[in-house]
mmCIF file of C-alpha atoms and ligand atoms in Angstrom:
data_model
loop_
_atom_site.group_PDB
_atom_site.id
_atom_site.type_symbol
_atom_site.label_atom_id
_atom_site.label_comp_id
_atom_site.label_asym_id
_atom_site.label_seq_id
_atom_site.Cartn_x
_atom_site.Cartn_y
_atom_site.Cartn_z
ATOM 1 C CA MET A 1 -24.465 10.730 -11.371
ATOM 2 C CA THR A 2 -23.951 9.668 -7.718
ATOM 3 C CA ASP A 3 -21.911 6.490 -8.155
ATOM 4 C CA ASN A 4 -18.639 6.665 -6.176
ATOM 5 C CA PHE A 5 -19.010 9.960 -4.293
ATOM 6 C CA CYS A 6 -18.003 8.328 -1.097
ATOM 7 C CA LYS A 7 -17.194 4.883 0.288
ATOM 8 C CA PRO A 8 -18.061 3.351 3.677
ATOM 9 C CA GLU A 9 -15.316 1.582 5.475
ATOM 10 C CA GLU A 10 -16.826 0.475 8.766
ATOM 11 C CA ASN A 11 -19.944 -1.356 10.057
ATOM 12 C CA SER A 12 -20.736 1.835 12.000
ATOM 13 C CA TYR A 13 -21.072 3.768 8.748
ATOM 14 C CA ASN A 14 -23.768 6.451 8.871
ATOM 15 C CA PHE A 15 -26.138 5.350 6.093
ATOM 16 C CA GLU A 16 -28.674 7.973 6.944
ATOM 17 C CA GLU A 17 -26.126 10.757 6.310
ATOM 18 C CA HIS A 18 -24.920 8.925 3.161
ATOM 19 C CA TRP A 19 -28.388 8.875 1.656
ATOM 20 C CA ASN A 20 -29.284 12.389 2.761
ATOM 21 C CA ASN A 21 -26.136 13.650 0.973
ATOM 22 C CA ALA A 22 -26.961 11.667 -2.159
ATOM 23 C CA TYR A 23 -30.332 13.449 -2.494
ATOM 24 C CA LEU A 24 -28.888 16.868 -1.461
ATOM 25 C CA LYS A 25 -26.107 16.685 -3.931
ATOM 26 C CA THR A 26 -27.830 15.423 -7.019
ATOM 27 C CA PRO A 27 -31.027 16.500 -8.713
ATOM 28 C CA THR A 28 -33.683 13.798 -8.630
ATOM 29 C CA VAL A 29 -33.842 13.393 -12.412
ATOM 30 C CA SER A 30 -30.084 12.684 -12.499
ATOM 31 C CA LEU A 31 -30.038 10.054 -9.801
ATOM 32 C CA GLY A 32 -28.774 6.656 -11.044
ATOM 33 C CA TRP A 33 -32.021 4.990 -10.152
ATOM 34 C CA TYR A 34 -34.522 7.666 -11.336
ATOM 35 C CA GLU A 35 -37.395 6.264 -13.385
ATOM 36 C CA VAL A 36 -39.700 8.548 -15.425
ATOM 37 C CA ASN A 37 -42.239 5.715 -15.564
ATOM 38 C CA PRO A 38 -42.037 2.872 -13.036
ATOM 39 C CA LYS A 39 -43.902 0.610 -15.571
ATOM 40 C CA GLN A 40 -42.550 -2.789 -14.304
ATOM 41 C CA SER A 41 -43.728 -1.943 -10.726
ATOM 42 C CA ILE A 42 -47.150 -0.761 -11.888
ATOM 43 C CA ASN A 43 -47.639 -3.836 -14.033
ATOM 44 C CA LEU A 44 -46.903 -6.120 -11.070
ATOM 45 C CA ILE A 45 -49.129 -4.053 -8.768
ATOM 46 C CA ASN A 46 -51.939 -4.375 -11.335
ATOM 47 C CA GLU A 47 -51.539 -8.211 -11.163
ATOM 48 C CA CYS A 48 -52.484 -8.048 -7.394
ATOM 49 C CA SER A 49 -55.966 -6.661 -8.226
ATOM 50 C CA LEU A 50 -55.979 -4.672 -4.979
ATOM 51 C CA PRO A 51 -58.912 -2.473 -3.914
ATOM 52 C CA GLU A 52 -58.151 1.209 -4.004
ATOM 53 C CA ASP A 53 -58.053 1.516 -0.195
ATOM 54 C CA ALA A 54 -55.440 -1.325 0.075
ATOM 55 C CA LEU A 55 -52.505 -0.402 2.345
ATOM 56 C CA ILE A 56 -49.450 -0.061 0.146
ATOM 57 C CA PHE A 57 -46.041 0.306 1.778
ATOM 58 C CA ASN A 58 -43.129 1.603 -0.277
ATOM 59 C CA ALA A 59 -39.826 0.720 1.364
ATOM 60 C CA GLY A 60 -36.942 3.173 0.757
ATOM 61 C CA ALA A 61 -39.030 5.186 -1.628
ATOM 62 C CA GLY A 62 -36.651 8.103 -2.085
ATOM 63 C CA SER A 63 -37.981 10.443 -4.823
ATOM 64 C CA THR A 64 -39.750 7.683 -6.702
ATOM 65 C CA THR A 65 -42.410 8.566 -9.289
ATOM 66 C CA LEU A 66 -44.345 5.476 -8.278
ATOM 67 C CA ILE A 67 -46.340 7.230 -5.580
ATOM 68 C CA ASN A 68 -47.810 9.779 -7.979
ATOM 69 C CA LYS A 69 -48.672 6.954 -10.420
ATOM 70 C CA LEU A 70 -50.402 5.045 -7.683
ATOM 71 C CA LEU A 71 -52.444 8.040 -6.691
ATOM 72 C CA GLU A 72 -53.342 8.618 -10.387
ATOM 73 C CA CYS A 73 -54.406 4.965 -10.399
ATOM 74 C CA GLY A 74 -56.844 5.665 -7.562
ATOM 75 C CA TYR A 75 -54.903 4.122 -4.663
ATOM 76 C CA SER A 76 -55.539 6.143 -1.532
ATOM 77 C CA ASN A 77 -53.814 4.421 1.393
ATOM 78 C CA ILE A 78 -50.093 4.622 0.896
ATOM 79 C CA ILE A 79 -47.159 4.691 3.403
ATOM 80 C CA VAL A 80 -43.898 5.993 2.100
ATOM 81 C CA ASN A 81 -40.646 5.178 3.962
ATOM 82 C CA ASP A 82 -36.994 6.194 3.699
ATOM 83 C CA ILE A 83 -34.013 6.301 5.996
ATOM 84 C CA ALA A 84 -33.175 9.846 4.761
ATOM 85 C CA ALA A 85 -35.635 12.717 5.225
ATOM 86 C CA SER A 86 -34.113 14.667 2.366
ATOM 87 C CA ALA A 87 -34.770 11.742 -0.025
ATOM 88 C CA LEU A 88 -38.502 12.353 0.392
ATOM 89 C CA THR A 89 -38.496 16.128 -0.229
ATOM 90 C CA ASP A 90 -39.175 16.015 -3.995
ATOM 91 C CA LEU A 91 -41.746 13.331 -3.542
ATOM 92 C CA LYS A 92 -43.620 15.332 -0.944
ATOM 93 C CA ASN A 93 -43.487 18.498 -3.089
ATOM 94 C CA GLY A 94 -44.778 16.560 -6.051
ATOM 95 C CA LEU A 95 -47.915 15.439 -4.205
ATOM 96 C CA ALA A 96 -49.399 18.911 -4.043
ATOM 97 C CA SER A 97 -52.050 18.012 -6.686
ATOM 98 C CA HIS A 98 -53.194 15.007 -4.593
ATOM 99 C CA LYS A 99 -53.993 16.820 -1.337
ATOM 100 C CA ASN A 100 -57.115 14.850 -0.560
ATOM 101 C CA LYS A 101 -55.323 11.459 -0.810
ATOM 102 C CA LYS A 102 -53.844 9.677 2.190
ATOM 103 C CA VAL A 103 -50.097 9.396 2.034
ATOM 104 C CA GLN A 104 -48.156 8.884 5.286
ATOM 105 C CA PHE A 105 -44.355 9.365 5.495
ATOM 106 C CA ILE A 106 -42.193 7.361 7.889
ATOM 107 C CA VAL A 107 -38.455 8.216 8.127
ATOM 108 C CA ASP A 108 -37.024 5.062 9.660
ATOM 109 C CA ASP A 109 -34.292 2.451 9.071
ATOM 110 C CA LEU A 110 -35.664 -0.827 7.497
ATOM 111 C CA THR A 111 -32.722 -2.662 9.130
ATOM 112 C CA LYS A 112 -33.191 -1.127 12.588
ATOM 113 C CA PRO A 113 -36.959 -0.291 12.574
ATOM 114 C CA ILE A 114 -38.621 1.588 15.383
ATOM 115 C CA GLU A 115 -41.694 3.363 14.046
ATOM 116 C CA LEU A 116 -42.035 0.771 11.289
ATOM 117 C CA LEU A 117 -42.654 -1.910 13.928
ATOM 118 C CA ASN A 118 -46.123 -0.336 14.430
ATOM 119 C CA LEU A 119 -47.157 -1.226 10.886
ATOM 120 C CA LYS A 120 -49.744 -3.983 10.394
ATOM 121 C CA ASN A 121 -52.036 -5.425 7.794
ATOM 122 C CA VAL A 122 -49.952 -4.283 4.848
ATOM 123 C CA ASP A 123 -51.617 -5.450 1.600
ATOM 124 C CA LEU A 124 -48.579 -4.729 -0.597
ATOM 125 C CA TRP A 125 -44.906 -4.252 0.289
ATOM 126 C CA HIS A 126 -42.900 -2.664 -2.568
ATOM 127 C CA ASP A 127 -39.145 -2.382 -2.759
ATOM 128 C CA ARG A 128 -37.092 -1.346 -5.747
ATOM 129 C CA ALA A 129 -33.375 -0.985 -5.326
ATOM 130 C CA VAL A 130 -33.292 -0.912 -1.514
ATOM 131 C CA LEU A 131 -32.811 -4.468 -0.204
ATOM 132 C CA HIS A 132 -29.653 -4.993 -2.262
ATOM 133 C CA PHE A 133 -27.864 -2.388 -0.144
ATOM 134 C CA PHE A 134 -28.196 -4.544 2.964
ATOM 135 C CA THR A 135 -24.868 -6.447 2.794
ATOM 136 C CA GLU A 136 -24.787 -7.595 6.414
ATOM 137 C CA GLU A 137 -26.758 -10.756 7.296
ATOM 138 C CA SER A 138 -28.121 -9.030 10.398
ATOM 139 C CA GLN A 139 -29.519 -6.234 8.172
ATOM 140 C CA GLN A 140 -31.223 -8.778 5.889
ATOM 141 C CA ILE A 141 -32.641 -10.672 8.809
ATOM 142 C CA ALA A 142 -34.128 -7.482 10.295
ATOM 143 C CA TYR A 143 -35.545 -6.518 6.828
ATOM 144 C CA PHE A 144 -37.291 -9.851 6.231
ATOM 145 C CA ASN A 145 -38.498 -10.135 9.825
ATOM 146 C CA LEU A 146 -40.212 -6.799 9.227
ATOM 147 C CA ILE A 147 -41.896 -8.009 6.083
ATOM 148 C CA LYS A 148 -43.085 -11.124 7.941
ATOM 149 C CA LYS A 149 -44.405 -9.035 10.844
ATOM 150 C CA VAL A 150 -46.344 -6.427 8.861
ATOM 151 C CA VAL A 151 -47.506 -8.015 5.605
ATOM 152 C CA LYS A 152 -50.886 -9.692 6.080
ATOM 153 C CA VAL A 153 -51.844 -13.187 4.922
ATOM 154 C CA ASP A 154 -53.029 -12.829 1.293
ATOM 155 C CA GLY A 155 -50.844 -9.695 1.041
ATOM 156 C CA PHE A 156 -48.180 -9.192 -1.635
ATOM 157 C CA VAL A 157 -44.441 -8.482 -1.780
ATOM 158 C CA ILE A 158 -42.680 -6.921 -4.745
ATOM 159 C CA LEU A 159 -38.855 -7.108 -4.675
ATOM 160 C CA ALA A 160 -36.822 -5.507 -7.526
ATOM 161 C CA GLU A 161 -33.077 -5.630 -7.029
ATOM 162 C CA PHE A 162 -29.867 -5.869 -9.080
ATOM 163 C CA ASN A 163 -29.724 -9.366 -10.497
ATOM 164 C CA LEU A 164 -26.766 -11.737 -10.498
ATOM 165 C CA GLU A 165 -25.349 -10.194 -13.675
ATOM 166 C CA GLY A 166 -26.032 -6.737 -12.363
ATOM 167 C CA ALA A 167 -23.832 -3.919 -10.954
ATOM 168 C CA LYS A 168 -21.857 -4.672 -7.785
ATOM 169 C CA LYS A 169 -22.057 -1.087 -6.515
ATOM 170 C CA CYS A 170 -24.560 1.762 -6.482
ATOM 171 C CA CYS A 171 -24.229 5.220 -5.020
ATOM 172 C CA GLY A 172 -20.778 4.377 -3.745
ATOM 173 C CA LEU A 173 -22.065 1.444 -1.732
ATOM 174 C CA ASP A 174 -21.531 -2.336 -2.184
ATOM 175 C CA VAL A 175 -24.666 -4.332 -3.077
ATOM 176 C CA VAL A 176 -25.785 -7.955 -2.834
ATOM 177 C CA ASN A 177 -26.953 -9.338 -6.222
ATOM 178 C CA TYR A 178 -30.139 -11.411 -6.146
ATOM 179 C CA ASN A 179 -32.067 -14.090 -8.040
ATOM 180 C CA VAL A 180 -35.604 -15.210 -7.348
ATOM 181 C CA GLU A 181 -34.470 -18.306 -5.439
ATOM 182 C CA MET A 182 -32.586 -16.019 -3.006
ATOM 183 C CA PHE A 183 -35.758 -13.958 -2.467
ATOM 184 C CA GLN A 184 -37.777 -17.132 -1.856
ATOM 185 C CA ASN A 185 -35.151 -18.463 0.637
ATOM 186 C CA LYS A 186 -35.329 -15.270 2.575
ATOM 187 C CA LEU A 187 -39.084 -14.994 2.550
ATOM 188 C CA GLY A 188 -39.719 -18.677 3.383
ATOM 189 C CA ALA A 189 -42.467 -21.100 2.554
ATOM 190 C CA ASP A 190 -45.316 -18.769 3.580
ATOM 191 C CA PHE A 191 -44.696 -16.700 0.456
ATOM 192 C CA GLU A 192 -45.600 -18.053 -3.002
ATOM 193 C CA LEU A 193 -43.817 -16.807 -6.103
ATOM 194 C CA LEU A 194 -46.458 -15.487 -8.576
ATOM 195 C CA LYS A 195 -44.225 -13.850 -11.204
ATOM 196 C CA SER A 196 -40.646 -12.849 -11.900
ATOM 197 C CA PHE A 197 -38.675 -11.347 -14.743
ATOM 198 C CA ASP A 198 -35.349 -9.661 -15.507
ATOM 199 C CA HIS A 199 -35.435 -6.033 -16.585
ATOM 200 C CA THR A 200 -32.714 -3.772 -18.006
ATOM 201 C CA TYR A 201 -33.132 -0.285 -16.606
ATOM 202 C CA ILE A 202 -31.433 2.554 -18.456
ATOM 203 C CA GLN A 203 -29.972 5.163 -16.082
ATOM 204 C CA PRO A 204 -30.335 8.900 -16.906
ATOM 205 C CA SER A 205 -26.683 8.709 -18.008
ATOM 206 C CA GLY A 206 -27.536 6.023 -20.587
ATOM 207 C CA ASN A 207 -25.767 3.189 -18.683
ATOM 208 C CA LYS A 208 -27.617 -0.069 -18.107
ATOM 209 C CA ARG A 209 -28.480 -1.675 -14.761
ATOM 210 C CA GLU A 210 -29.818 -5.242 -14.688
ATOM 211 C CA TYR A 211 -32.666 -5.917 -12.249
ATOM 212 C CA VAL A 212 -34.723 -8.954 -11.200
ATOM 213 C CA TYR A 213 -38.364 -8.203 -10.447
ATOM 214 C CA SER A 214 -40.510 -10.575 -8.409
ATOM 215 C CA LEU A 215 -44.042 -10.727 -7.060
ATOM 216 C CA PHE A 216 -44.849 -12.915 -4.097
ATOM 217 C CA LYS A 217 -48.114 -13.620 -2.292
ATOM 218 C CA ARG A 218 -48.317 -14.452 1.395
ATOM 219 C CA THR A 219 -50.259 -17.685 1.801
ATOM 220 C CA ALA A 220 -49.996 -18.297 5.524
HETATM 221 C C1 SAM B 301 -31.284 3.413 -5.022
HETATM 222 S S1 SAM B 301 -32.452 4.275 -4.057
HETATM 223 C C2 SAM B 301 -33.971 3.679 -4.675
HETATM 224 C C3 SAM B 301 -35.115 4.648 -4.353
HETATM 225 C C4 SAM B 301 -36.495 4.176 -4.884
HETATM 226 N N1 SAM B 301 -36.841 2.909 -4.289
HETATM 227 C C5 SAM B 301 -36.570 4.123 -6.349
HETATM 228 O O1 SAM B 301 -36.766 3.058 -6.871
HETATM 229 O O2 SAM B 301 -36.463 5.221 -7.001
HETATM 230 C C6 SAM B 301 -32.336 3.457 -2.506
HETATM 231 C C7 SAM B 301 -33.218 4.208 -1.445
HETATM 232 O O3 SAM B 301 -33.235 3.364 -0.233
HETATM 233 C C8 SAM B 301 -33.120 4.247 0.803
HETATM 234 N N2 SAM B 301 -32.591 3.484 1.920
HETATM 235 C C9 SAM B 301 -31.295 2.950 1.991
HETATM 236 N N3 SAM B 301 -31.124 2.298 3.081
HETATM 237 C C10 SAM B 301 -32.260 2.337 3.800
HETATM 238 C C11 SAM B 301 -32.721 1.855 5.048
HETATM 239 N N4 SAM B 301 -31.904 1.153 5.847
HETATM 240 N N5 SAM B 301 -33.998 2.040 5.459
HETATM 241 C C12 SAM B 301 -34.874 2.776 4.676
HETATM 242 N N6 SAM B 301 -34.492 3.330 3.472
HETATM 243 C C13 SAM B 301 -33.201 3.097 3.048
HETATM 244 C C14 SAM B 301 -32.252 5.385 0.322
HETATM 245 O O4 SAM B 301 -32.331 6.591 1.068
HETATM 246 C C15 SAM B 301 -32.773 5.539 -1.124
HETATM 247 O O5 SAM B 301 -33.806 6.429 -1.217
#
């Protein structure tokens, strides 16, 4: 388990190195956020009724099993992002059986985006367990500005983060706990809440982590 292996003390903390180390030191299936089956995300994505060529952006994807599931479902236009290149190694290796499908990888910081600023017309933004690590207001502003820049009107946003009863730390980092009203405030009136629910995720260690899942649609 990766909780508590190091602790940042300054604003200048090197998050890229932190996350690279997390993935280098711990096998994917032992990570405290590893999901065998990302059922809650898939159910919400199904609610969007997207065409198979819809542009799906997975923020801070790490080694998520979601990308393989999306390819199995027929989706063919997927962009996978992470701040840490090593986070994506297992995911890339696992895509060997889907060689003909379009998956683009972008290593970039969601809170200081460079290459990500080129994105446009995203049909679905998906984030599980990433936003809650952005404890500085400036990081949150940059993150939500990016969503508002790249998600198209009629596009969707899925946010799944630790809820108000949830853990206060993950992977040695402080987190911000969320509820749906907080998501709505950050997204603004152009995003309409379609669905939300709490979910208890069981870590590989057997410990529980409380999440809030939400699905928003951009209306303007
Ligand atoms: C707890 S993991 C969740 C991974 C994946 N979303 C999942 O559900 O399995 C958090 C992920 O966010 C990535 N991450 C953290 N800060 C980031 C940032 N500023 N920009 C992009 N990715 C980031 C980490 O490298 C890590 O892969």
